[in-house]
Amino acid sequence: MDGEFPALRRADCMSSGCGSTPPPSGKDFSVSRGDLMSTASSSYWVEGFLGEGAYGKVARCLKTATNERVAVKIIKNHPVLIRTAIKEIAILRQLQVLDPDRCGIVRWMGAFVHCPHICLEFELLAKSLLDVTEQAERHTLPLMQIKIILEQVELDFNLNNIQHDV
Ligand SMILES: Nc1ncnc2c1ncn2[C@@H]1O[C@H](COP(=O)(O)OP(=O)(O)OP(=O)(O)O)[C@@H](O)[C@H]1O
């Protein structure tokens, strides 16, 4: 899928460049549960939403080409967020030389455009640390579990050469 992305230019990502009707003003997100997002190499059936960040919503999708579940980060249709997403893609491309399993980073499979949205495809992860702590009794984790998590964070920082002070 990554091969589809080099053709994407900034203008392709603006609603006026999609050849489809721009969303009504104030409506920067137009994907719903049950939608099918199609690219040349696969379709992504939106089964539901996993969460929302500053840049968009993350959907749990069935990727029809491989029949696997993936997480697709669908960027909101706003010029500032689109510019940020293009920068994020450039960074993700650089990170692709790293081994995600060894370095403890999420696997990025590529990007596509589902007009007017830029979409980033990631491996589907299990619960986030926030989910785990929220579901834990009294929102606290046993010391042993915290130790394991901190060791993983420390390993990630060291492997990825990130400055830190844990
Ligand atoms: N690969 C993934 N697998 C499963 N759930 C995910 C995945 N990526 C994101 N999520 C869920 O979607 C939520 C939103 O993720 P997103 O990356 O958009 O924002 P964020 O990292 O929380 O914040 P920000 O917008 O500041 O980057 C996450 O908090 C998480 O619950």
Coordinates of C-alpha atoms and ligand atoms in Angstrom, one line a residue:
M1 CA 0.0 0.0 0.0
D2 CA 2.9 2.3 0.7
G3 CA 3.6 2.4 -3.0
E4 CA 0.3 4.3 -3.5
F5 CA 1.4 7.1 -1.3
P6 CA 4.2 8.9 -3.2
A7 CA 1.5 10.1 -5.7
L8 CA -0.2 12.0 -2.9
R9 CA 0.4 15.7 -3.0
R10 CA -0.7 18.2 -0.5
A11 CA -3.4 19.4 -2.9
D12 CA -4.8 15.9 -3.1
C13 CA -5.6 16.0 0.6
M14 CA -7.7 19.2 0.5
S15 CA -11.4 18.6 0.1
S16 CA -11.4 20.8 -3.1
G17 CA -8.8 18.5 -4.7
C18 CA -10.7 15.3 -4.2
G19 CA -13.3 15.6 -6.9
S20 CA -16.0 14.9 -4.2
T21 CA -18.3 17.4 -2.5
P22 CA -16.4 19.2 0.3
P23 CA -17.9 18.5 3.7
P24 CA -20.2 21.2 5.1
S25 CA -18.4 23.9 7.0
G26 CA -17.6 22.8 10.6
K27 CA -17.8 19.1 9.6
D28 CA -14.3 17.9 9.5
F29 CA -14.9 14.1 9.8
S30 CA -17.1 12.1 7.5
V31 CA -16.4 8.4 8.2
S32 CA -18.9 6.3 10.1
R33 CA -19.1 2.7 11.4
G34 CA -20.0 0.4 8.5
D35 CA -18.3 2.5 5.8
L36 CA -16.0 0.9 3.2
M37 CA -12.8 2.8 2.4
S38 CA -11.3 1.5 -0.8
T39 CA -7.8 1.8 -2.3
A40 CA -6.3 0.2 -5.4
S41 CA -4.9 -2.7 -3.3
S42 CA -7.5 -3.2 -0.6
S43 CA -10.7 -2.1 1.0
Y44 CA -11.1 -1.3 4.7
W45 CA -14.4 -2.0 6.4
V46 CA -14.9 0.3 9.4
E47 CA -16.0 -2.0 12.2
G48 CA -15.9 0.7 14.9
F49 CA -13.8 3.4 16.5
L50 CA -11.0 2.7 19.0
G51 CA -10.3 6.2 20.1
E52 CA -9.8 9.8 19.2
G53 CA -6.8 12.0 19.3
A54 CA -6.0 15.6 18.4
Y55 CA -5.6 14.8 14.7
G56 CA -8.3 12.3 14.0
K57 CA -10.1 9.2 15.0
V58 CA -8.7 5.6 15.0
A59 CA -10.9 3.0 13.5
R60 CA -10.8 -0.7 13.8
C61 CA -11.0 -2.0 10.3
L62 CA -11.2 -5.3 8.4
K63 CA -8.6 -5.2 5.6
T64 CA -10.3 -7.2 2.9
A65 CA -7.1 -8.0 0.9
T66 CA -5.6 -9.9 3.8
N67 CA -8.7 -10.5 6.0
E68 CA -6.9 -9.1 9.0
R69 CA -7.9 -6.4 11.5
V70 CA -5.9 -3.2 11.4
A71 CA -6.1 0.2 13.1
V72 CA -6.6 3.1 10.7
K73 CA -5.9 6.6 11.9
I74 CA -8.3 8.8 9.9
I75 CA -7.0 12.4 9.9
K76 CA -9.6 15.1 10.2
N77 CA -10.2 17.3 7.2
H78 CA -8.5 20.5 8.3
P79 CA -5.5 22.1 6.5
V80 CA -3.3 22.3 9.7
L81 CA -4.0 18.7 10.6
I82 CA -3.4 17.5 7.0
R83 CA 0.0 19.3 7.0
T84 CA 0.9 17.7 10.3
A85 CA -0.2 14.2 9.0
I86 CA 2.1 14.7 5.9
K87 CA 5.0 15.4 8.3
E88 CA 4.0 12.4 10.5
I89 CA 4.2 10.2 7.4
A90 CA 7.7 11.5 6.6
I91 CA 8.8 10.5 10.1
L92 CA 7.0 7.1 10.0
R93 CA 8.9 6.4 6.7
Q94 CA 12.2 7.1 8.4
L95 CA 11.2 4.8 11.3
Q96 CA 10.4 2.0 8.9
V97 CA 14.1 1.0 8.8
L98 CA 13.7 -0.1 12.5
D99 CA 12.5 -3.5 13.5
P100 CA 9.2 -2.8 15.3
D101 CA 9.4 -5.9 17.5
R102 CA 12.9 -5.3 18.7
C103 CA 12.5 -1.5 19.1
G104 CA 9.0 -1.7 20.7
I105 CA 7.3 0.6 18.2
V106 CA 4.0 0.1 16.5
R107 CA 4.1 -1.3 13.0
W108 CA 3.1 1.2 10.3
M109 CA 1.8 -0.3 7.0
G110 CA 1.4 2.8 4.9
A111 CA -1.0 5.5 4.1
F112 CA -3.9 6.1 1.7
V113 CA -6.4 8.8 0.9
H114 CA -10.1 8.2 1.5
C115 CA -11.4 11.6 0.3
P116 CA -11.1 14.0 2.0
H117 CA -9.2 12.1 4.7
I118 CA -5.6 11.0 4.9
C119 CA -5.5 7.6 6.5
L120 CA -2.6 5.9 8.2
E121 CA -2.7 2.1 8.6
F122 CA -1.1 0.5 11.7
E123 CA -1.1 -2.9 13.3
L124 CA -4.0 -3.3 15.7
L125 CA -2.7 -3.1 19.2
A126 CA -4.2 -4.5 22.4
K127 CA -5.2 -2.4 25.3
S128 CA -3.3 0.9 26.0
L129 CA -1.5 1.5 29.3
L130 CA -4.3 4.0 30.1
D131 CA -7.0 1.3 29.5
V132 CA -5.0 -1.1 31.7
T133 CA -4.7 1.3 34.6
E134 CA -8.3 2.5 34.3
Q135 CA -9.6 -1.1 34.5
A136 CA -7.3 -2.1 37.4
E137 CA -8.6 -2.2 40.9
R138 CA -8.4 1.3 42.4
H139 CA -6.6 2.4 39.2
T140 CA -3.3 1.1 40.5
L141 CA -1.0 -1.6 39.2
P142 CA 1.1 -4.1 41.2
L143 CA 4.7 -3.1 41.6
M144 CA 6.0 -6.0 39.5
Q145 CA 3.8 -4.9 36.6
I146 CA 5.1 -1.3 36.9
K147 CA 8.7 -2.7 36.9
I148 CA 8.1 -4.6 33.7
I149 CA 6.5 -1.6 32.0
L150 CA 9.3 0.7 33.0
E151 CA 11.9 -1.8 31.7
Q152 CA 10.1 -1.8 28.3
V153 CA 10.0 2.0 28.2
E154 CA 13.7 2.1 29.2
L155 CA 14.5 -0.4 26.4
D156 CA 12.6 1.6 23.8
F157 CA 14.4 4.8 24.8
N158 CA 17.8 3.1 24.6
L159 CA 17.1 1.3 21.3
N160 CA 15.7 4.3 19.7
N161 CA 18.4 6.6 21.0
I162 CA 15.9 9.0 22.7
Q163 CA 17.1 11.4 25.4
H164 CA 15.4 10.7 28.6
D165 CA 15.4 11.0 32.3
V166 CA 13.2 8.2 33.7
Ligands
LIG1 N1 -2.6 0.9 16.6 C1 -3.6 1.0 17.4 N2 -4.3 -0.1 17.9 C2 -5.3 0.0 18.8 N3 -5.8 1.2 19.3 C3 -5.2 2.3 18.8 C4 -4.1 2.3 17.9 N4 -3.7 3.6 17.7 C5 -4.4 4.4 18.4 N5 -5.4 3.6 19.1 C6 -6.4 4.1 20.0 O1 -6.9 5.4 19.5 C7 -6.6 6.4 20.4 C8 -6.3 7.7 19.7 O2 -5.0 7.5 19.1 P1 -4.3 8.7 18.4 O3 -3.0 8.2 17.9 O4 -5.2 9.3 17.3 O5 -4.1 9.8 19.4 P2 -3.3 9.9 20.7 O6 -1.9 9.3 20.5 O7 -4.1 9.4 21.9 O8 -3.1 11.5 20.8 P3 -2.6 12.6 19.8 O9 -3.7 12.9 18.9 O10 -2.1 13.7 20.6 O11 -1.5 11.9 19.0 C9 -5.5 5.9 21.4 O12 -5.6 6.5 22.6 C10 -5.8 4.4 21.4 O13 -6.8 4.2 22.4

